[in-house]
Amino acid sequence: MTRYRNLALFLFLAAVWGSAFMAIKAGLAYFPPVLFAAVRYDIAGVIMLAYAFYAVDDPFPRGRTQWAVVAVGSLLLIAGYHALLFVGETDPAVTSAAAAVIVSLSPVLTTGFARLFLPGERLTTVGVAGLVLGLVGVVVLTQPDPSDLLGDGAVAKLLVFAAAAAFALGSVLTRRLDSDISIETMEAWSMVGGALVLHLVSVGLGESFASVVWTTESIAALVYLSVAASAVGFLVYFDLLDRLGPIEINLVSYVAPVFAALSGWVFLAELPTVYTVVGFALIFAGFVLVKHRTIRDELPRLRRRGRTLLSDD
């Protein structure tokens, strides 16, 4: 029964996070991009803060290091990532699937940043090749035209790439700080702080609530992103991280683009291009190369788990 539960939650998480790219695209027709991200995390932050008070003995960050982790989470994992992603997705050339594929580079970039900021972690020659292969995948997907580098959504796709880089850097820096803050507390306060930063950026860009168009579709997109993709999605992620470990849960990044493509096709009539498919294949191959040692070490455990589950049947 546990096997089916984990599989169902994994597919649910991939579906929710994948279709979130479609919801962002849909909501951007009614919201200024950075303000849209800010309001999303106003709602999600309140929900996660309430959950942290329920689930954690001490839901407040304590000491300089814990607040530093929250600051990194606010600036990079929430504000930086979502501001760049939402602005990038305003370009019609950036489909839901394309954005999801570029963001799936995050685990590869995380390893690259770890090489710089975590002295105990080193990239092997194969790992370097994987990192380069993943970047090549982004180049293929971006389709830069040397004669017109500002055309065909190239800049917008690079903004989404910068969003993935911000998230990867934030993930590494939170590990470098090595705080004992609970994940629930860190996520909750990072969402609240990130929402505040996003509101400040939104004001600086001249965005206003007066330009928001409140419709059934815009409210549905906002609620879906705030409740399903953010609050519920992160709670499922925490549960699976504890049950499956970081390697298996990382694979969500590579299943999510499938659901992004499907939801984009069903709701927004978006059709993935051959460049999207090839770019995804290169990024996934890069992930396998970067993580080849960890995957190799995990295989015996996965085989034992599989045999145990089969024998239980």
Coordinates of C-alpha atoms in Angstrom, one line a residue:
M1 CA 0.0 0.0 0.0
T2 CA 2.9 2.4 0.8
R3 CA 4.3 1.8 -2.7
Y4 CA 1.0 3.0 -4.3
R5 CA 0.7 5.9 -1.9
N6 CA 4.2 7.2 -2.7
L7 CA 3.6 6.8 -6.4
A8 CA 0.3 8.6 -6.2
L9 CA 1.8 11.5 -4.3
F10 CA 4.8 11.7 -6.6
L11 CA 2.5 11.9 -9.7
F12 CA 0.2 14.4 -7.9
L13 CA 3.2 16.6 -7.1
A14 CA 4.6 16.4 -10.6
A15 CA 1.1 17.2 -12.0
V16 CA 0.5 20.2 -9.7
W17 CA 4.0 21.7 -10.2
G18 CA 3.9 21.0 -13.9
S19 CA 0.5 22.5 -14.5
A20 CA 1.5 25.5 -12.3
F21 CA 3.4 26.8 -15.4
M22 CA 0.2 26.8 -17.3
A23 CA -1.6 28.5 -14.4
I24 CA 1.1 31.2 -14.4
K25 CA 0.7 31.7 -18.1
A26 CA -3.1 31.9 -17.8
G27 CA -3.0 34.3 -14.9
L28 CA -0.5 36.7 -16.6
A29 CA -3.3 37.7 -19.0
Y30 CA -4.9 39.5 -16.0
F31 CA -2.1 40.4 -13.6
P32 CA 1.1 42.4 -13.9
P33 CA 3.8 39.7 -13.5
V34 CA 5.7 40.6 -10.3
L35 CA 2.5 41.6 -8.5
F36 CA 0.9 38.3 -9.5
A37 CA 3.9 36.5 -7.9
A38 CA 3.6 38.7 -4.8
V39 CA -0.1 38.1 -4.2
R40 CA 0.5 34.3 -4.8
Y41 CA 2.9 34.3 -1.9
D42 CA 0.8 36.6 0.3
I43 CA -1.7 33.8 0.3
A44 CA 0.7 30.9 0.3
G45 CA 2.8 32.5 3.0
V46 CA -0.2 32.9 5.4
I47 CA -1.2 29.2 4.8
M48 CA 2.4 27.9 5.4
L49 CA 2.9 30.1 8.4
A50 CA -0.3 28.7 9.9
Y51 CA 0.9 25.2 9.2
A52 CA 4.3 26.0 10.8
F53 CA 2.6 27.1 14.0
Y54 CA 0.6 23.9 14.0
A55 CA 3.4 21.4 13.1
V56 CA 6.6 22.9 14.7
D57 CA 7.3 23.4 18.4
D58 CA 9.1 26.7 17.8
P59 CA 7.9 28.3 14.5
F60 CA 10.1 31.4 14.8
P61 CA 13.6 31.6 13.3
R62 CA 16.2 32.0 16.1
G63 CA 19.6 33.5 15.9
R64 CA 21.6 35.1 13.1
T65 CA 22.2 31.9 11.1
Q66 CA 18.5 30.9 10.9
W67 CA 17.4 34.4 9.9
A68 CA 20.2 34.4 7.3
V69 CA 18.7 31.2 5.8
V70 CA 15.2 32.9 5.7
A71 CA 16.8 35.9 4.0
V72 CA 18.4 33.7 1.3
G73 CA 15.1 31.9 0.9
S74 CA 13.1 35.1 0.6
L75 CA 15.5 36.8 -1.8
L76 CA 16.5 33.9 -4.1
L77 CA 14.1 30.9 -3.7
I78 CA 10.9 33.0 -3.6
A79 CA 11.5 36.6 -4.9
G80 CA 14.3 36.1 -7.4
Y81 CA 13.0 32.9 -8.8
H82 CA 9.4 33.9 -9.2
A83 CA 10.0 37.5 -10.4
L84 CA 12.2 36.2 -13.2
L85 CA 10.0 33.3 -14.0
F86 CA 6.8 35.3 -14.1
V87 CA 8.3 38.1 -16.3
G88 CA 9.8 35.5 -18.6
E89 CA 6.5 33.7 -19.1
T90 CA 4.8 37.0 -20.2
D91 CA 6.5 36.4 -23.6
P92 CA 4.2 34.4 -25.9
A93 CA 7.2 32.5 -27.2
V94 CA 7.8 30.9 -23.7
T95 CA 5.2 28.1 -23.5
S96 CA 4.3 26.4 -20.3
A97 CA 6.4 23.3 -21.4
A98 CA 9.4 25.4 -22.4
A99 CA 9.4 27.2 -19.0
A100 CA 9.1 23.9 -17.2
V101 CA 11.9 22.3 -19.2
I102 CA 14.3 25.2 -18.5
V103 CA 13.5 25.1 -14.8
S104 CA 14.2 21.4 -14.8
L105 CA 17.9 22.4 -15.1
S106 CA 17.8 23.5 -11.5
P107 CA 19.2 20.2 -10.0
V108 CA 22.1 20.4 -12.5
L109 CA 22.8 24.0 -11.7
T110 CA 22.6 23.2 -8.0
T111 CA 25.5 20.8 -8.4
G112 CA 27.5 23.4 -10.3
F113 CA 27.0 26.0 -7.6
A114 CA 27.8 23.5 -4.9
R115 CA 31.2 23.1 -6.6
L116 CA 31.8 26.8 -5.9
F117 CA 30.3 27.3 -2.5
L118 CA 30.5 23.9 -0.8
P119 CA 34.2 22.8 -0.6
G120 CA 33.3 19.3 0.3
E121 CA 31.5 18.7 -3.0
R122 CA 33.5 18.3 -6.2
L123 CA 32.4 17.8 -9.8
T124 CA 34.1 15.0 -11.6
T125 CA 35.0 15.2 -15.3
V126 CA 31.7 13.3 -16.0
G127 CA 29.9 15.8 -13.8
V128 CA 31.3 18.7 -15.7
A129 CA 30.3 17.1 -18.9
G130 CA 26.8 16.7 -17.5
L131 CA 26.6 20.4 -16.5
V132 CA 27.7 21.5 -20.0
L133 CA 25.2 19.1 -21.6
G134 CA 22.4 20.6 -19.5
L135 CA 23.4 24.1 -20.6
V136 CA 23.5 23.0 -24.2
G137 CA 19.9 21.8 -23.7
V138 CA 18.9 25.3 -22.6
V139 CA 20.7 26.8 -25.7
V140 CA 18.8 24.4 -28.0
L141 CA 15.5 25.2 -26.4
T142 CA 16.2 29.0 -26.5
Q143 CA 17.0 28.9 -30.2
P144 CA 19.2 32.1 -30.2
D145 CA 19.3 33.8 -33.6
P146 CA 22.8 35.5 -34.0
S147 CA 21.2 38.0 -36.3
D148 CA 18.4 38.8 -33.8
L149 CA 19.3 38.0 -30.3
L150 CA 16.4 39.9 -28.9
G151 CA 13.8 38.1 -31.0
D152 CA 11.8 34.8 -30.8
G153 CA 11.6 34.9 -27.0
A154 CA 15.3 34.3 -26.5
V155 CA 15.6 37.0 -23.8
A156 CA 12.5 35.8 -22.0
K157 CA 13.8 32.2 -22.0
L158 CA 17.1 33.5 -20.6
L159 CA 15.1 35.2 -17.8
V160 CA 13.5 31.8 -17.0
F161 CA 17.0 30.3 -17.0
A162 CA 18.1 33.0 -14.6
A163 CA 15.1 32.1 -12.4
A164 CA 16.4 28.5 -12.3
A165 CA 19.9 29.7 -11.5
A166 CA 18.5 31.9 -8.6
F167 CA 16.7 28.9 -7.2
A168 CA 19.7 26.6 -7.5
L169 CA 22.0 29.2 -5.9
G170 CA 19.5 29.7 -3.1
S171 CA 19.4 26.0 -2.4
V172 CA 23.2 25.8 -2.2
L173 CA 23.5 28.8 0.1
T174 CA 20.9 27.5 2.5
R175 CA 22.9 24.3 2.8
R176 CA 26.2 26.3 3.2
L177 CA 24.7 28.2 6.1
D178 CA 24.0 24.8 7.8
S179 CA 21.2 25.9 10.1
D180 CA 19.1 23.6 12.2
I181 CA 15.9 25.5 11.3
S182 CA 13.0 23.3 10.4
I183 CA 12.0 23.1 6.8
E184 CA 8.4 24.2 7.6
T185 CA 9.6 27.3 9.4
M186 CA 12.1 28.2 6.7
E187 CA 9.6 27.8 3.9
A188 CA 6.9 29.8 5.8
W189 CA 9.0 32.8 6.7
S190 CA 10.7 32.7 3.3
M191 CA 7.3 32.9 1.6
V192 CA 6.3 35.8 3.8
G193 CA 9.6 37.6 3.3
G194 CA 9.7 36.8 -0.4
A195 CA 6.2 38.2 -0.9
L196 CA 7.3 41.5 0.8
V197 CA 10.3 41.7 -1.6
L198 CA 8.1 41.0 -4.6
H199 CA 5.7 43.8 -3.6
L200 CA 8.6 46.2 -3.3
V201 CA 9.9 45.2 -6.8
S202 CA 6.4 45.4 -8.2
V203 CA 6.0 49.0 -6.9
G204 CA 9.4 49.9 -8.3
L205 CA 8.3 48.6 -11.7
G206 CA 5.2 50.8 -11.6
E207 CA 2.8 47.9 -11.3
S208 CA -0.6 48.5 -9.7
F209 CA -3.6 46.6 -8.4
A210 CA -5.7 49.0 -10.6
S211 CA -4.4 47.0 -13.7
V212 CA -5.6 43.7 -12.3
V213 CA -8.6 42.2 -14.1
W214 CA -10.6 40.1 -11.7
T215 CA -12.4 37.3 -13.5
T216 CA -13.2 33.7 -12.7
E217 CA -10.2 32.6 -14.7
S218 CA -7.8 35.0 -13.0
I219 CA -9.0 34.1 -9.5
A220 CA -8.9 30.4 -10.3
A221 CA -5.2 30.8 -11.5
L222 CA -4.3 32.7 -8.3
V223 CA -6.0 30.2 -6.0
Y224 CA -4.5 27.2 -7.8
L225 CA -1.0 28.6 -7.6
S226 CA -1.3 29.8 -4.0
V227 CA -3.1 26.8 -2.5
A228 CA -2.4 23.8 -4.7
A229 CA 1.0 24.5 -6.2
S230 CA 2.5 26.3 -3.2
A231 CA 0.9 25.3 0.1
V232 CA -0.3 21.8 -0.7
G233 CA 2.6 21.1 -3.1
F234 CA 5.3 21.9 -0.6
L235 CA 3.7 19.8 2.1
V236 CA 3.6 16.8 -0.3
Y237 CA 7.2 17.6 -1.2
F238 CA 8.3 17.5 2.4
D239 CA 6.5 14.2 3.0
L240 CA 8.1 12.6 -0.1
L241 CA 11.5 14.0 0.6
D242 CA 11.4 12.1 4.0
R243 CA 10.1 8.9 2.4
L244 CA 12.0 8.8 -0.9
G245 CA 15.2 10.8 -0.4
P246 CA 16.6 13.6 -2.4
I247 CA 17.5 11.6 -5.6
E248 CA 14.1 10.2 -6.2
I249 CA 12.3 13.4 -5.4
N250 CA 14.6 15.3 -7.7
L251 CA 13.0 13.3 -10.6
V252 CA 9.8 15.4 -10.1
S253 CA 11.7 18.1 -12.0
Y254 CA 11.8 15.8 -15.0
V255 CA 8.2 14.6 -14.9
A256 CA 6.7 18.0 -14.3
P257 CA 7.4 19.2 -17.9
V258 CA 5.2 16.4 -19.2
F259 CA 2.3 17.8 -17.2
A260 CA 3.2 21.3 -18.2
A261 CA 3.0 20.4 -21.8
L262 CA -0.3 18.5 -21.4
S263 CA -2.0 21.3 -19.4
G264 CA -0.7 23.9 -21.7
W265 CA -2.1 22.0 -24.7
V266 CA -5.5 21.3 -23.1
F267 CA -6.1 24.8 -21.5
L268 CA -4.0 27.2 -23.6
A269 CA -3.7 25.3 -27.0
E270 CA 0.1 25.4 -26.7
L271 CA 2.0 22.8 -28.8
P272 CA 5.5 21.8 -27.7
T273 CA 8.1 22.2 -30.4
V274 CA 10.8 19.7 -31.4
Y275 CA 13.3 22.1 -29.7
T276 CA 11.4 21.7 -26.4
V277 CA 11.7 17.9 -26.6
V278 CA 15.4 17.9 -27.6
G279 CA 16.2 20.5 -25.0
F280 CA 14.5 18.4 -22.3
A281 CA 16.4 15.2 -23.4
L282 CA 19.7 17.0 -23.1
I283 CA 18.9 18.5 -19.7
F284 CA 17.8 15.1 -18.4
A285 CA 20.9 13.5 -19.8
G286 CA 23.0 16.2 -18.1
F287 CA 21.3 15.4 -14.8
V288 CA 22.1 11.7 -15.1
L289 CA 25.8 12.5 -15.7
V290 CA 26.0 15.0 -12.9
K291 CA 24.4 12.6 -10.4
H292 CA 25.8 9.4 -11.9
R293 CA 27.7 8.4 -8.7
T294 CA 24.7 9.0 -6.4
I295 CA 22.4 7.2 -8.8
R296 CA 24.9 4.3 -9.0
D297 CA 25.0 4.1 -5.2
E298 CA 21.2 4.3 -4.9
L299 CA 20.5 1.5 -7.4
P300 CA 21.2 -1.4 -5.0
R301 CA 18.8 0.1 -2.4
L302 CA 16.1 0.6 -5.0
R303 CA 16.5 -3.0 -6.2
R304 CA 16.2 -4.2 -2.6
R305 CA 13.1 -2.1 -2.1
G306 CA 11.6 -3.4 -5.4
R307 CA 12.2 -7.0 -4.4
T308 CA 10.7 -6.4 -0.9
L309 CA 7.6 -4.9 -2.4
L310 CA 7.2 -7.7 -4.9
S311 CA 7.6 -10.4 -2.2
D312 CA 5.0 -8.6 -0.1
D313 CA 2.5 -8.9 -3.0

